[in-house]
Short mmCIF file of C-alpha atoms and ligand atoms in Angstrom, two decimals:
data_model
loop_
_atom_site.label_atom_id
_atom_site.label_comp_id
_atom_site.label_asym_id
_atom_site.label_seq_id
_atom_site.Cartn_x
_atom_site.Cartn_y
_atom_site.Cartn_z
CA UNK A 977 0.00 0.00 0.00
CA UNK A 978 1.40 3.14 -0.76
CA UNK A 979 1.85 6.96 0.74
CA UNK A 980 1.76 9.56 -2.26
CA UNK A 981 3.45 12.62 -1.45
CA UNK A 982 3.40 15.77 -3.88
CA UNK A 983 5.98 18.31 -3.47
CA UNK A 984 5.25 21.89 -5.12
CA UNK A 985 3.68 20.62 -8.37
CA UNK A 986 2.97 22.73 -10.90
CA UNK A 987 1.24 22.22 -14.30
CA UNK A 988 0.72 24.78 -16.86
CA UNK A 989 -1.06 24.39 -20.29
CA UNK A 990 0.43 27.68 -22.01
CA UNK A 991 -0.59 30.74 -20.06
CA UNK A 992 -2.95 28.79 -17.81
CA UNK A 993 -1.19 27.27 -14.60
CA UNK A 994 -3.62 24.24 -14.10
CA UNK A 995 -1.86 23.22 -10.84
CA UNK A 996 -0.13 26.06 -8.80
CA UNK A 997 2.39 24.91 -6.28
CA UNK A 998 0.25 21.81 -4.86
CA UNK A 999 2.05 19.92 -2.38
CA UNK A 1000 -0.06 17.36 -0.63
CA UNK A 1001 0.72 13.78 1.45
CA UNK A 1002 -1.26 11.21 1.35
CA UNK A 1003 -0.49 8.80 3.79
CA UNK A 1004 -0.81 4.95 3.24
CA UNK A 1005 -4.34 3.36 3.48
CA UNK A 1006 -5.53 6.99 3.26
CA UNK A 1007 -9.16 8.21 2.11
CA UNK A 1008 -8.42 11.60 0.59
CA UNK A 1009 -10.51 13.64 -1.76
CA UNK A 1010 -9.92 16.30 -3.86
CA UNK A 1011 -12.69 18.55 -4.10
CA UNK A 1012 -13.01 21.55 -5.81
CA UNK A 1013 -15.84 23.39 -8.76
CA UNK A 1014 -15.13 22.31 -12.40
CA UNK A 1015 -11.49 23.76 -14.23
CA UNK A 1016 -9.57 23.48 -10.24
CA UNK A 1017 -7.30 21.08 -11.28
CA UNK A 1018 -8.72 17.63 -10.24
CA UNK A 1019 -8.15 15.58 -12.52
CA UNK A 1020 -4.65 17.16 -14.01
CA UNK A 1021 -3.45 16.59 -10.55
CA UNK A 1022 -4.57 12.47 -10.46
CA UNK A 1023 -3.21 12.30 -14.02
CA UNK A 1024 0.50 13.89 -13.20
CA UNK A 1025 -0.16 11.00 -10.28
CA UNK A 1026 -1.22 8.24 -12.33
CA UNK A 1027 1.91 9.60 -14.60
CA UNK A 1028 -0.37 10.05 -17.61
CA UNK A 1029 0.94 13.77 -17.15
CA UNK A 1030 4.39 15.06 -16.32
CA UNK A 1031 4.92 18.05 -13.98
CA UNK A 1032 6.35 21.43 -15.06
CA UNK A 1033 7.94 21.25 -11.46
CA UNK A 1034 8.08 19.71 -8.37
CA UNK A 1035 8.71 15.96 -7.39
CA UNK A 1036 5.98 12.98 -6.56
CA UNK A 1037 6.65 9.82 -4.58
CA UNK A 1038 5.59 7.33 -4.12
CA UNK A 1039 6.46 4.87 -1.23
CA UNK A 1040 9.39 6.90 -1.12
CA UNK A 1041 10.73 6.73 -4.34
CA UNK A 1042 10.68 9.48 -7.07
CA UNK A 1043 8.41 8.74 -9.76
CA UNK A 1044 8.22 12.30 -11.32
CA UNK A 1045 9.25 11.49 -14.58
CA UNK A 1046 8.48 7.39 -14.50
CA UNK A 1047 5.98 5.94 -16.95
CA UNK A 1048 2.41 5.44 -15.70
CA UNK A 1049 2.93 1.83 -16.16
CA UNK A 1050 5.80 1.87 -13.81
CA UNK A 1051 3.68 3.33 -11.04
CA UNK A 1052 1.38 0.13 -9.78
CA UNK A 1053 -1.47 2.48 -9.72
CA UNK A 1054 -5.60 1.96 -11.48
CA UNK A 1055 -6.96 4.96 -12.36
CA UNK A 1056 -11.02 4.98 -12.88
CA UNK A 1057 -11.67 8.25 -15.38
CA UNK A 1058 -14.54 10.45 -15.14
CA UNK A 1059 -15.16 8.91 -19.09
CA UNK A 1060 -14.97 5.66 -18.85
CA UNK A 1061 -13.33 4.16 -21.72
CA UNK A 1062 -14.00 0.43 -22.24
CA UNK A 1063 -13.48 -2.54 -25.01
CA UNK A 1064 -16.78 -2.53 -27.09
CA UNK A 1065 -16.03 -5.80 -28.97
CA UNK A 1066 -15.08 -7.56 -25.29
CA UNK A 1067 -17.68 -8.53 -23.01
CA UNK A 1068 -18.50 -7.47 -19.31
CA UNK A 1069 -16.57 -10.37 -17.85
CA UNK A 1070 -13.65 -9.41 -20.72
CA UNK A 1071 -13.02 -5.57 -19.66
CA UNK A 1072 -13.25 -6.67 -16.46
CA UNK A 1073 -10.57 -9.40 -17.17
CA UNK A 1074 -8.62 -7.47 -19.33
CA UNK A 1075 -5.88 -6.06 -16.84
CA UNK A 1076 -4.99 -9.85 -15.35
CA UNK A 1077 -4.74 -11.34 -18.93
CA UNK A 1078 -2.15 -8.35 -19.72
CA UNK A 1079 -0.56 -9.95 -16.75
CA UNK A 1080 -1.04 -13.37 -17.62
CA UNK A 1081 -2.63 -13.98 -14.96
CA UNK A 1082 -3.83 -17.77 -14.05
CA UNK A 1083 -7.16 -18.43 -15.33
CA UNK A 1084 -8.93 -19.95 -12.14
CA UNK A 1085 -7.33 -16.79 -10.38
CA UNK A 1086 -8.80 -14.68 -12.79
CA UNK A 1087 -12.37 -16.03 -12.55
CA UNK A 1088 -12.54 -15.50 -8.92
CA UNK A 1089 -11.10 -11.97 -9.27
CA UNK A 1090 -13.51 -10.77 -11.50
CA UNK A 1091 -16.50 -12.66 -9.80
CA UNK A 1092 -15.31 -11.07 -6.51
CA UNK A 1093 -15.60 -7.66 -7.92
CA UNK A 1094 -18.91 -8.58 -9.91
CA UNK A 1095 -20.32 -9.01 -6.43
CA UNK A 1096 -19.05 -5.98 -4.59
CA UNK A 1097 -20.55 -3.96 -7.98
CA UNK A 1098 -23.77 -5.98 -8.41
CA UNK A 1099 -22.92 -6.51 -11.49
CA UNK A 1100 -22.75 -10.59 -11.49
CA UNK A 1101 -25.95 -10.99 -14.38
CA UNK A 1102 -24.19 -8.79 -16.44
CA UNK A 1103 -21.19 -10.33 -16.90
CA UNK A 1104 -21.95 -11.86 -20.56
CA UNK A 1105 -23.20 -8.35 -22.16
CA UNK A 1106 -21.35 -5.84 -24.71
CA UNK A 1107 -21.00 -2.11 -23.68
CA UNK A 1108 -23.22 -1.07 -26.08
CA UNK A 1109 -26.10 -3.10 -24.48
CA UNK A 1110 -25.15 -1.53 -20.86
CA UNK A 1111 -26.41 1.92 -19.17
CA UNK A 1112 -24.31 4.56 -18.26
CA UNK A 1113 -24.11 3.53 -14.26
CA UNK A 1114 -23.04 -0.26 -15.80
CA UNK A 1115 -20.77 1.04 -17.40
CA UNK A 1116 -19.36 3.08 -14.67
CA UNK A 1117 -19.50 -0.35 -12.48
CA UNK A 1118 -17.34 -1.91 -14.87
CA UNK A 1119 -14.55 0.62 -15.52
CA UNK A 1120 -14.47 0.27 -11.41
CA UNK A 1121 -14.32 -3.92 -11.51
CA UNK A 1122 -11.42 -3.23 -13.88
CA UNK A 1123 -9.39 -1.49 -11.38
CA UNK A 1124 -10.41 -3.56 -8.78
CA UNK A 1125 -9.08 -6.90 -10.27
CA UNK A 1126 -5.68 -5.17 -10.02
CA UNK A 1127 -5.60 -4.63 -6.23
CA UNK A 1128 -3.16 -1.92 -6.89
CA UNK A 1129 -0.96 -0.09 -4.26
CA UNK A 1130 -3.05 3.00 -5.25
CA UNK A 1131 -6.54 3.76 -6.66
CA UNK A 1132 -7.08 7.30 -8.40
CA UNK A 1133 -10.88 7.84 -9.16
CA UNK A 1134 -12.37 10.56 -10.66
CA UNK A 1135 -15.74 11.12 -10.32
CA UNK A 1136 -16.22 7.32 -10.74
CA UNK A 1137 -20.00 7.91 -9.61
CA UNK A 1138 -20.78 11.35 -11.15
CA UNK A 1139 -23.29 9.90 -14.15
CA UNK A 1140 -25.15 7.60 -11.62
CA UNK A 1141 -28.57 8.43 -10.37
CA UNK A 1142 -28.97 9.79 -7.13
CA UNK A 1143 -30.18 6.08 -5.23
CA UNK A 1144 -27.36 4.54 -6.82
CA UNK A 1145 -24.57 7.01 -6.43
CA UNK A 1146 -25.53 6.52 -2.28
CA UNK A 1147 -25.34 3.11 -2.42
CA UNK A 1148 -21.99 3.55 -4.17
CA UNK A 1149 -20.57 5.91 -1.68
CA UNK A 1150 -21.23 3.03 0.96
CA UNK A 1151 -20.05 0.27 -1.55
CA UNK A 1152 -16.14 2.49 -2.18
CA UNK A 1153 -15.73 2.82 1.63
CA UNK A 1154 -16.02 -0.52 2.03
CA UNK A 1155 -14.37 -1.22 -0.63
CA UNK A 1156 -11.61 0.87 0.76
CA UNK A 1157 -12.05 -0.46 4.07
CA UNK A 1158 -11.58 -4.44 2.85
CA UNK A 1159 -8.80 -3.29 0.46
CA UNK A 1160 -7.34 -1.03 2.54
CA UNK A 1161 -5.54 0.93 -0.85
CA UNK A 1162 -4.78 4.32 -0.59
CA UNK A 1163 -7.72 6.05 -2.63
CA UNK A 1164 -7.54 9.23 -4.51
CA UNK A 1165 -10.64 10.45 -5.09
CA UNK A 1166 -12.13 13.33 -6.77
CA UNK A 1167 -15.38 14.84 -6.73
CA UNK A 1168 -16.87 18.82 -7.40
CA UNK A 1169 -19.94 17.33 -4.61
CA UNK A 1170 -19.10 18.49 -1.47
CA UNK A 1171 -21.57 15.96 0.25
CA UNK A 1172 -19.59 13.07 -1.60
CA UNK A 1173 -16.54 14.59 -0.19
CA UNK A 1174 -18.10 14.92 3.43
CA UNK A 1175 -19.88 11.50 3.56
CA UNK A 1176 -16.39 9.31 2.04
CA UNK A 1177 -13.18 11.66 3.04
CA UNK A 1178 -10.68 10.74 5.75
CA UNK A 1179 -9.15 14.08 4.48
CA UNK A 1180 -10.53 16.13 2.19
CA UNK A 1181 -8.38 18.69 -0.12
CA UNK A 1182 -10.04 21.46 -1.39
CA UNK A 1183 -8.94 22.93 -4.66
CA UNK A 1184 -9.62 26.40 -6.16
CA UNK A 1185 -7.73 27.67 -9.76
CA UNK A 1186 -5.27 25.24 -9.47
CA UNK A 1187 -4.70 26.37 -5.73
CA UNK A 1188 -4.80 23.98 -2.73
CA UNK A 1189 -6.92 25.90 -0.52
CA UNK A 1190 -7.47 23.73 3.13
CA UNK A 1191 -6.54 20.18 3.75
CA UNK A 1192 -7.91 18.56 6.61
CA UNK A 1193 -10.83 16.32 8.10
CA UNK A 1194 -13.84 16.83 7.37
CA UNK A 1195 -14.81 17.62 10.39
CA UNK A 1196 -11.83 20.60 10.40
CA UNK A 1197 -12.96 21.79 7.22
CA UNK A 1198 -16.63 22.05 8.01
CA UNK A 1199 -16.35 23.77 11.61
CA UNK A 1200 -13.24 25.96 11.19
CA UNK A 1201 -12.87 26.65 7.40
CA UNK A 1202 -8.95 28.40 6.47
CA UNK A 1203 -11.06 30.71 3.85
CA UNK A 1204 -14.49 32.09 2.93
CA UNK A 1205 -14.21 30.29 -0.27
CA UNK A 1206 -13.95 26.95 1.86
CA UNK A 1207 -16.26 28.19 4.23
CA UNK A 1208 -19.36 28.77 1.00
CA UNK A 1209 -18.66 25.98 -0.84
CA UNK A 1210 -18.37 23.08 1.97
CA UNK A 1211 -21.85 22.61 3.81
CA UNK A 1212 -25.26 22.88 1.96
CA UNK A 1213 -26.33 25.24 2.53
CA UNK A 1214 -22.87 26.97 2.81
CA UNK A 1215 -21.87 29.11 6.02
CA UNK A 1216 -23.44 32.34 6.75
CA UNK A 1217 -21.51 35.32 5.79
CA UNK A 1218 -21.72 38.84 7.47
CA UNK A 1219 -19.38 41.83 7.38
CA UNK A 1220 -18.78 43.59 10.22
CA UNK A 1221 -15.53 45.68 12.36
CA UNK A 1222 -14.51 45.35 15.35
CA UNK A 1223 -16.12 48.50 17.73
CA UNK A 1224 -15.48 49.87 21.35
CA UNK A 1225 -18.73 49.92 23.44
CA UNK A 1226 -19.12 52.25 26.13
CA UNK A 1227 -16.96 49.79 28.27
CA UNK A 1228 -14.35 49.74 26.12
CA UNK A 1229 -15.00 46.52 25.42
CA UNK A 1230 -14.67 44.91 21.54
CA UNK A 1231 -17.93 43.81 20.17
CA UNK A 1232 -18.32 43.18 16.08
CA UNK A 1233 -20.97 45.84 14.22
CA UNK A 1234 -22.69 43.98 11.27
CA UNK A 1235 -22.42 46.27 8.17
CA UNK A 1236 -26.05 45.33 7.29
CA UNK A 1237 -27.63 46.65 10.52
CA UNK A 1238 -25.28 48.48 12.40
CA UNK A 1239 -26.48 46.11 15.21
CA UNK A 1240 -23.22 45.52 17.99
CA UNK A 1241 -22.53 41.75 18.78
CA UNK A 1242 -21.07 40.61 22.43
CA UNK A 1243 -18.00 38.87 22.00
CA UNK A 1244 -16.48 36.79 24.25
CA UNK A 1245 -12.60 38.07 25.94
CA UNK A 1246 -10.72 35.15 23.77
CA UNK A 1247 -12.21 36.19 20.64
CA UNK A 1248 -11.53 39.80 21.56
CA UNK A 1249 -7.90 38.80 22.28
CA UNK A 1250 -7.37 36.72 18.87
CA UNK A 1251 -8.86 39.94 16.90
CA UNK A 1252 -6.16 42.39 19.54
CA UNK A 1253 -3.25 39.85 18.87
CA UNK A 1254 -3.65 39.50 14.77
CA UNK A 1255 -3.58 42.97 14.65
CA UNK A 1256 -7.17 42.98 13.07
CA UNK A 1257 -9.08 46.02 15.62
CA UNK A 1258 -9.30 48.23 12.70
CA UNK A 1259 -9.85 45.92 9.88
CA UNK A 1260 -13.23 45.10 7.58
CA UNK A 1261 -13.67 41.63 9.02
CA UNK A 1262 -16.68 38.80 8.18
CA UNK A 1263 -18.08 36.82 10.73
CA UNK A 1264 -18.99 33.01 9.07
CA UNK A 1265 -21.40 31.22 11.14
CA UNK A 1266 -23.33 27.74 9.76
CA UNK A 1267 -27.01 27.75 9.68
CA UNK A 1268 -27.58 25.25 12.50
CA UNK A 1269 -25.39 27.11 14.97
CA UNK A 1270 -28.32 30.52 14.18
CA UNK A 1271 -31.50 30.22 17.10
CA UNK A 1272 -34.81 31.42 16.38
CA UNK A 1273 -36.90 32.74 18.24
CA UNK A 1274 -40.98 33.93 17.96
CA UNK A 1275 -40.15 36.35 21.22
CA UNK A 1276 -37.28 38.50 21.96
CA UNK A 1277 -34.41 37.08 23.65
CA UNK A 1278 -31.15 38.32 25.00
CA UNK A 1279 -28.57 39.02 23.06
CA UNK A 1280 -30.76 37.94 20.03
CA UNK A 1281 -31.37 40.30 16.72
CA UNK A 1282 -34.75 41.31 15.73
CA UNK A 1283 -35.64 40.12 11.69
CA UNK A 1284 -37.89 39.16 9.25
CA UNK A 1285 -39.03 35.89 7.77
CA UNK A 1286 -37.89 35.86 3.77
CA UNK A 1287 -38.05 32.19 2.45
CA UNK A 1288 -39.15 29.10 4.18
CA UNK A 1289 -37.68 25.77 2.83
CA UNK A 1290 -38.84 22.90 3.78
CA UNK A 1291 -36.43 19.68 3.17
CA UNK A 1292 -38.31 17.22 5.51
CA UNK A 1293 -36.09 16.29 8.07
CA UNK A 1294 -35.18 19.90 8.90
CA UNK A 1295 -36.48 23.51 7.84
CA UNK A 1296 -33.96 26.31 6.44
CA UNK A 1297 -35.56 29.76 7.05
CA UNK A 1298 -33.85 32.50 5.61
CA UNK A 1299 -34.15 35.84 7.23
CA UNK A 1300 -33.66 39.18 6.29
CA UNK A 1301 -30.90 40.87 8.20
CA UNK A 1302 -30.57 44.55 6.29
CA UNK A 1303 -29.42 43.74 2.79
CA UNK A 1304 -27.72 39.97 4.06
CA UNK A 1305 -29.62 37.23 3.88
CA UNK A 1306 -29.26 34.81 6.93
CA UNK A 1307 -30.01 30.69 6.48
CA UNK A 1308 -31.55 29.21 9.96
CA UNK A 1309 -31.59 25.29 10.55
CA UNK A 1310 -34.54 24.89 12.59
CA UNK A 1311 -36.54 21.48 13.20
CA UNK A 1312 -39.50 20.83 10.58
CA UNK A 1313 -42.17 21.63 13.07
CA UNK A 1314 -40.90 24.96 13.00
CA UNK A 1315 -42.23 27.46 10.02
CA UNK A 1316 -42.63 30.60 10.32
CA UNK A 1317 -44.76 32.54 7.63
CA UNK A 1318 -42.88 34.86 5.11
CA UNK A 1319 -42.79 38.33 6.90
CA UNK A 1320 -43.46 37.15 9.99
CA UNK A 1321 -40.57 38.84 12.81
CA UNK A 1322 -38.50 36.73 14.36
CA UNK A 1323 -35.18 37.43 16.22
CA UNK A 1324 -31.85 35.29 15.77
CA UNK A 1325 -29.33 34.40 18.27
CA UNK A 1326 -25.65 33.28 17.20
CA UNK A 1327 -23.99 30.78 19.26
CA UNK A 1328 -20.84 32.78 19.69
CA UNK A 1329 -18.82 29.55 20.38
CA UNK A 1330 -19.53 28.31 16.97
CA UNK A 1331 -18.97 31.38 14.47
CA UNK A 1332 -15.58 31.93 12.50
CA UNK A 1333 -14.04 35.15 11.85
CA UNK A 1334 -12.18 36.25 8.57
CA UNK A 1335 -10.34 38.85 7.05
CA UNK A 1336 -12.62 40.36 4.20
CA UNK A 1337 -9.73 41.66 1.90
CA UNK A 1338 -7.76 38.23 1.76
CA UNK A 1339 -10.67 36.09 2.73
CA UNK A 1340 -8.55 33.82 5.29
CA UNK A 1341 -9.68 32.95 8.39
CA UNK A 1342 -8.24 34.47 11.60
CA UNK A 1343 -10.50 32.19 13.92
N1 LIG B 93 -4.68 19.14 -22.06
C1 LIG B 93 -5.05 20.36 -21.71
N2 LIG B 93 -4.78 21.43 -22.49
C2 LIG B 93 -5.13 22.69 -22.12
N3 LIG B 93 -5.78 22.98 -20.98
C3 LIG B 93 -6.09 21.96 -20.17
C4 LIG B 93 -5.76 20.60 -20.48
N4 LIG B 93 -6.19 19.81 -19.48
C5 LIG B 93 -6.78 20.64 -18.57
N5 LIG B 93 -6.73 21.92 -18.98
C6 LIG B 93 -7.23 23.10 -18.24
O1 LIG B 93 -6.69 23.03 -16.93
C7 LIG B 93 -7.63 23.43 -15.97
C8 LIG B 93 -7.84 22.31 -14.97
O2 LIG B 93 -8.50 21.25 -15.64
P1 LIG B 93 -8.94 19.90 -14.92
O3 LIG B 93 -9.49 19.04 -15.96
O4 LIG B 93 -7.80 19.41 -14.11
O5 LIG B 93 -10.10 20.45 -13.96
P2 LIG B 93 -11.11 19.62 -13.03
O6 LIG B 93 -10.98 20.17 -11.67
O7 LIG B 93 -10.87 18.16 -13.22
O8 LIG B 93 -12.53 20.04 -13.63
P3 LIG B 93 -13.89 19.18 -13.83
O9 LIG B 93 -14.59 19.17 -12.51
O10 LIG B 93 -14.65 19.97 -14.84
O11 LIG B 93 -13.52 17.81 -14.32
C9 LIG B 93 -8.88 23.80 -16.73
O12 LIG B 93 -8.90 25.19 -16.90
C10 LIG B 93 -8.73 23.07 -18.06
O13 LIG B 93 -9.38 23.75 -19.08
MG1 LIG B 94 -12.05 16.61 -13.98
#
């Protein structure tokens, strides 16, 4: 099994720098995806990995060994593309096959390869068909039994679900980590779905213009985001963003206006501190806070900001109301029993321990 490090990669297609000084490790038996919109890089970074593609600069290894300019076939690595390319005149059973035979592989061994990963894909009464006579999600199935069969040190996969339907692509999220899990290969995996990334990721990576932008947990990248472009585009809905600066109250103590209202906000002494020490009293700062960490209330409460209902949306298992806050609009998680009407006023609360706090001209987090 192997641990993938990258070390200041970049890729540039003429004028356009595809990759821009990634460095990444990926330690052995890892789960890490890639995540980022369409055009971020993904999948030029798996194929300078897979060695389909060779780095302007920097160095990957693998195990420990530099395979920067090593052929992809040198590399012990599958690779499942978002366009899955398969034999048309071979059958199911034959793509599936295909890389054993290449290794001449022992028949018997080969049979109960391909049946094992027929089972793990459902795709056992398939096994006698042509591409042509499969659907798209088959066909997706298969390109995955293909790199299966191989048990490789590595698996790259990009987007190896995107084309399925919505039941199937869950099942398949389940179906990979196990996978994963039995295998126990370190797994590559890209996706632009940030629930995909959420649901399967030990680590996730998350990608902007060829940038890396925050690698961590999930759980890191959800609660304590490094930028507001990671803070909007993981979590669906994404985080709440407000401006606001930093203000003196009577008391001298620091409390955050919002630009939208001019209403003050309590903070507590550590967050004042962290603002004091980073040098940020006098800066245009945005407070990021995620929908089900916002309180509603029908009555006033302490501490909580009067507003208006704007859109209800109901989901089923939980309610997001958005409220008007001056010109912001703020996203509430509430529990589906609660539904306010459009118009009605309600009044916020922000649970202060949960909120993150960013720098509005370079959008990185300083809390
Ligand atoms: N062979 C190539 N020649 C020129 N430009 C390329 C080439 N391959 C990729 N690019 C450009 O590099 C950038 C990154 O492309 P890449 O395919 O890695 O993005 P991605 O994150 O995989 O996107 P998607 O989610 O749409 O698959 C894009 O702007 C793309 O147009
Ligand atoms: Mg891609």
């Amino acid at each position: 099994m192997a641990e993938i490090i990258l070390r200041n990669i970049f890729k540039r297609f003429g004028d356009l720098v595809a990759i821009n000084d990634l460095s990444l490790d990926i330690k052995e038996r890892e789960f890490l995806v890639l995540l980022g919109p369409s055009g971020c890089g993904k999948t030029t970074t798996l194929r300078c990995i897979s060695g389909l593609e060779t780095p302007d600069e920097g160095e990957i290894l693998i195990d420990g060994k530099d395979v920067t300019n090593k052929r992809a076939s040198q590399r012990d690595i599958a690779f499942v593309f978002q366009l899955y390319a398969l034999y048309p005149h071979l059958t199911v059973y034959g793509n599936i096959a295909f890389p054993l035979l290449t290794q001449r592989t022992a028949k018997k061994k080969i049979e109960q390869e391909v049946n094992r990963a027929a089972e793990i894909l459902q795709i056992k009464h398939i096994l006698g068909k042509k591409p042509k006579e499969l659907s798209g999600g088959d066909m997706q199935r298969v390109a995955l039994g293909r790199a299966i069969v191989r048990r490789p040190k590595a698996f790259l996969l990009d987007e190896p679900i995107g084309t399925l339907d919505a039941k199937f692509r869950e099942e398949m999220r389940t179906e990979l980590k196990k996978l994963h899990v039995d295998i126990g290969a370190t797994t590559i995996y890209v996706t632009h779905d940030q629930v995909e990334a959420m649901s399967m990721g030990d680590r996730i990576a998350v990608m902007k213009l060829g940038v890396l932008q925050h690698v961590g947990t999930p759980n890191e990248i959800y609660s304590k985001p490094k930028n507001l472009f990671v803070a909007k585009f993981i979590g669906s809905p994404g985080m709440n963003i407000l401006d606001c600066k930093p203000e003196r109250d009577p008391d001298g103590r620091l409390t955050l206006r919002l630009s939208s209202t001019g209403v003050c906000i309590s903070i507590s002494d550590e967050i004042q501190k962290i603002i004091l020490d980073k040098n940020e009293e006098n800066k245009e700062l945005v407070l990021g806070v995620r929908p089900e960490d916002v309180m509603l209330s029908l009555i006033k409460e302490e501490n909580y900001i009067k507003t208006e209902v704007f859109v209800v949306e109901a989901t089923g298992s939980y309610n997001i109301i958005d409220v008007k806050l001056g010109s912001d609009i703020v996203k509430v998680r509430t529990l589906p029993t609660v539904a306010p009407k459009i118009g009605e006023t309600v009044y916020i609360g922000i649970d202060m321990g949960r909120i993150s706090i960013f720098n509005k001209k370079d959008g990185n987090s300083i809390m």
